[in-house]
Amino acid sequence: QQALAHLRLLIHNLAVSQGLPKEEPTLREIVDSSVSTLSQREIVLDADLDGIEDIPALHRSEPGRLLVAFIRENILNALKYNAPHDLVSLFVEQEQDMLYISCSSPWREQKVPEEMHGGYGLLALQNRFENAGGTLSSNRIGASWTVLASLPWSEIATPTTNARSLMSPPDGAIYA
């Protein structure tokens, strides 16, 4: 059954892909793209990632994927809720075996079109962080909207090789 499930996933991936899988963007590319995207709306992103954006292949590890998801969700929210000339601050700090992440921006009381307001982005992200042993909370603090997260972190978990091939069995599966 595991082999069949893997085969179905492989067929699906090949059917929907347009050729070979594309390389995932690095953290540095994600941040650069975020700066560029926000600047189109004249919103400024101040990002301090404590140097972890230079770790090779970090974006392919689970902590790296969660960090990317955190950045993307907060940038999307900044695009929806912030005004021109607002400052969005993104900070990442590594202490021992924990990664602390925060994103703050001015609080804006404004209406957002219903089709742009899913209301589940941060909630789903919180669930992913908690499943990885971390935390995520968001709240209005004074005149700011702040999202705080923590995530277990170790250099050992940082991959140094390429992502799993489409032909690799799923984690825990053994084929005879």
Tab-separated table of C-alpha atoms in Angstrom:
chain	number	residue	atom	x	y	z
A	1	GLN	CA	0.000	0.000	0.000
A	2	GLN	CA	2.854	2.383	0.789
A	3	ALA	CA	4.434	1.682	-2.586
A	4	LEU	CA	1.111	2.279	-4.337
A	5	ALA	CA	0.597	5.559	-2.467
A	6	HIS	CA	4.106	6.668	-3.423
A	7	LEU	CA	3.521	5.676	-7.049
A	8	ARG	CA	0.271	7.664	-7.172
A	9	LEU	CA	2.065	10.697	-5.712
A	10	LEU	CA	4.854	10.313	-8.262
A	11	ILE	CA	2.364	10.091	-11.144
A	12	HIS	CA	0.496	13.120	-9.829
A	13	ASN	CA	3.709	15.122	-9.506
A	14	LEU	CA	4.747	14.236	-13.032
A	15	ALA	CA	1.292	14.975	-14.422
A	16	VAL	CA	1.023	18.455	-12.929
A	17	SER	CA	4.658	19.494	-13.268
A	18	GLN	CA	6.009	21.341	-16.254
A	19	GLY	CA	9.230	19.382	-16.644
A	20	LEU	CA	11.818	18.964	-13.946
A	21	PRO	CA	11.006	20.335	-10.482
A	22	LYS	CA	12.166	23.917	-10.050
A	23	GLU	CA	14.675	24.804	-7.380
A	24	GLU	CA	13.054	26.385	-4.336
A	25	PRO	CA	14.140	29.988	-3.725
A	26	THR	CA	16.671	30.567	-0.966
A	27	LEU	CA	15.876	32.634	2.120
A	28	ARG	CA	17.951	35.484	0.721
A	29	GLU	CA	15.870	35.376	-2.495
A	30	ILE	CA	12.630	35.289	-0.477
A	31	VAL	CA	13.683	38.374	1.501
A	32	ASP	CA	14.878	40.224	-1.618
A	33	SER	CA	11.604	39.422	-3.370
A	34	SER	CA	9.645	40.579	-0.309
A	35	VAL	CA	11.528	43.892	-0.216
A	36	SER	CA	10.808	44.395	-3.916
A	37	THR	CA	7.134	43.445	-3.625
A	38	LEU	CA	6.488	45.732	-0.661
A	39	SER	CA	8.384	48.608	-2.263
A	40	GLN	CA	5.889	48.570	-5.149
A	41	ARG	CA	3.323	49.691	-2.569
A	42	GLU	CA	5.912	52.040	-0.963
A	43	ILE	CA	6.025	49.848	2.147
A	44	VAL	CA	9.498	49.427	3.648
A	45	LEU	CA	10.770	46.050	4.892
A	46	ASP	CA	13.575	46.074	7.453
A	47	ALA	CA	14.795	42.474	7.676
A	48	ASP	CA	17.457	41.197	10.055
A	49	LEU	CA	17.773	37.423	9.751
A	50	ASP	CA	20.845	37.089	11.989
A	51	GLY	CA	22.882	35.642	9.103
A	52	ILE	CA	20.873	32.432	8.819
A	53	GLU	CA	19.776	33.356	5.297
A	54	ASP	CA	23.327	32.507	4.195
A	55	ILE	CA	23.182	28.893	5.418
A	56	PRO	CA	23.198	26.683	2.291
A	57	ALA	CA	20.018	24.674	1.674
A	58	LEU	CA	18.351	25.925	4.866
A	59	HIS	CA	15.144	26.539	2.914
A	60	ARG	CA	14.911	22.767	2.312
A	61	SER	CA	14.813	21.909	6.032
A	62	GLU	CA	11.590	21.931	8.037
A	63	PRO	CA	12.676	24.943	10.163
A	64	GLY	CA	13.649	26.742	6.958
A	65	ARG	CA	10.306	25.963	5.316
A	66	LEU	CA	8.467	27.278	8.365
A	67	LEU	CA	10.582	30.435	8.361
A	68	VAL	CA	9.772	30.950	4.669
A	69	ALA	CA	6.053	30.389	5.391
A	70	PHE	CA	6.262	32.920	8.256
A	71	ILE	CA	7.871	35.506	5.979
A	72	ARG	CA	5.408	34.934	3.140
A	73	GLU	CA	2.333	35.095	5.388
A	74	ASN	CA	3.484	38.314	7.052
A	75	ILE	CA	4.417	39.939	3.737
A	76	LEU	CA	1.010	39.022	2.306
A	77	ASN	CA	-0.671	40.522	5.381
A	78	ALA	CA	1.447	43.680	5.057
A	79	LEU	CA	0.295	44.038	1.456
A	80	LYS	CA	-3.333	43.698	2.543
A	81	TYR	CA	-3.308	45.846	5.675
A	82	ASN	CA	-0.475	48.380	5.505
A	83	ALA	CA	-0.334	51.808	3.906
A	84	PRO	CA	2.407	53.471	1.847
A	85	HIS	CA	5.468	54.500	3.885
A	86	ASP	CA	4.719	51.978	6.660
A	87	LEU	CA	7.698	50.102	8.090
A	88	VAL	CA	7.470	46.314	8.404
A	89	SER	CA	10.162	44.900	10.699
A	90	LEU	CA	11.227	41.271	10.423
A	91	PHE	CA	13.728	39.931	12.946
A	92	VAL	CA	15.173	36.473	13.400
A	93	GLU	CA	17.423	35.580	16.287
A	94	GLN	CA	19.102	32.269	16.952
A	95	GLU	CA	19.819	31.370	20.574
A	96	GLN	CA	21.262	27.967	21.399
A	97	ASP	CA	18.766	25.527	19.901
A	98	MET	CA	15.826	27.922	19.419
A	99	LEU	CA	14.977	30.290	16.612
A	100	TYR	CA	12.967	33.391	17.575
A	101	ILE	CA	11.103	35.215	14.828
A	102	SER	CA	9.092	38.427	14.956
A	103	CYS	CA	7.333	40.628	12.463
A	104	SER	CA	5.807	43.985	13.398
A	105	SER	CA	4.003	46.644	11.433
A	106	PRO	CA	1.679	49.546	12.199
A	107	TRP	CA	-1.852	48.553	13.185
A	108	ARG	CA	-4.376	49.735	10.639
A	109	GLU	CA	-8.098	49.526	11.286
A	110	GLN	CA	-9.393	49.067	7.769
A	111	LYS	CA	-11.795	47.043	5.711
A	112	VAL	CA	-10.343	44.402	3.427
A	113	PRO	CA	-12.419	42.943	0.582
A	114	GLU	CA	-13.905	39.609	1.639
A	115	GLU	CA	-12.189	37.725	-1.194
A	116	MET	CA	-8.795	38.811	0.193
A	117	HIS	CA	-9.558	37.949	3.801
A	118	GLY	CA	-9.317	34.217	4.370
A	119	GLY	CA	-8.731	34.570	8.082
A	120	TYR	CA	-6.891	31.258	8.319
A	121	GLY	CA	-3.332	32.129	7.293
A	122	LEU	CA	-1.881	32.833	10.726
A	123	LEU	CA	-4.055	30.151	12.328
A	124	ALA	CA	-2.794	27.505	9.897
A	125	LEU	CA	0.768	28.750	10.370
A	126	GLN	CA	0.375	28.553	14.155
A	127	ASN	CA	-0.698	24.922	13.787
A	128	ARG	CA	2.371	24.136	11.653
A	129	PHE	CA	4.698	25.783	14.191
A	130	GLU	CA	3.098	23.898	17.086
A	131	ASN	CA	3.362	20.589	15.200
A	132	ALA	CA	7.088	21.297	14.816
A	133	GLY	CA	7.445	21.913	18.574
A	134	GLY	CA	7.349	25.700	18.317
A	135	THR	CA	4.942	28.515	19.086
A	136	LEU	CA	3.307	31.331	17.161
A	137	SER	CA	1.146	34.152	18.461
A	138	SER	CA	-0.160	37.354	16.945
A	139	ASN	CA	-1.681	40.366	18.614
A	140	ARG	CA	-2.131	44.080	18.528
A	141	ILE	CA	0.408	45.687	20.844
A	142	GLY	CA	-0.232	49.411	21.161
A	143	ALA	CA	-0.142	50.892	17.674
A	144	SER	CA	1.525	47.802	16.170
A	145	TRP	CA	0.479	44.400	14.904
A	146	THR	CA	3.084	41.861	16.011
A	147	VAL	CA	3.557	38.198	15.178
A	148	LEU	CA	5.976	36.295	17.432
A	149	ALA	CA	7.201	32.758	16.849
A	150	SER	CA	9.722	30.325	18.247
A	151	LEU	CA	10.989	27.156	16.664
A	152	PRO	CA	13.344	24.385	17.771
A	153	TRP	CA	16.567	24.832	15.869
A	154	SER	CA	19.828	23.009	15.487
A	155	GLU	CA	22.624	23.250	12.978
A	156	ILE	CA	22.476	19.456	12.743
A	157	ALA	CA	18.969	19.705	11.249
A	158	THR	CA	20.222	21.977	8.492
A	159	PRO	CA	20.528	19.874	5.329
A	160	THR	CA	23.677	19.991	3.258
A	161	THR	CA	22.359	17.953	0.333
A	162	ASN	CA	19.687	18.408	-2.261
A	163	ALA	CA	15.987	17.915	-1.554
A	164	ARG	CA	14.513	14.427	-1.804
A	165	SER	CA	14.161	13.163	-5.336
A	166	LEU	CA	10.772	12.412	-6.847
A	167	MET	CA	11.897	8.785	-6.953
A	168	SER	CA	12.791	8.605	-3.234
A	169	PRO	CA	10.377	6.645	-1.073
A	170	PRO	CA	8.344	8.613	1.472
A	171	ASP	CA	9.876	8.900	4.942
A	172	GLY	CA	9.673	5.574	6.753
A	173	ALA	CA	8.745	3.553	3.646
A	174	ILE	CA	10.861	0.547	2.757
A	175	TYR	CA	10.514	-1.166	-0.593
A	176	ALA	CA	11.522	-4.777	-1.114
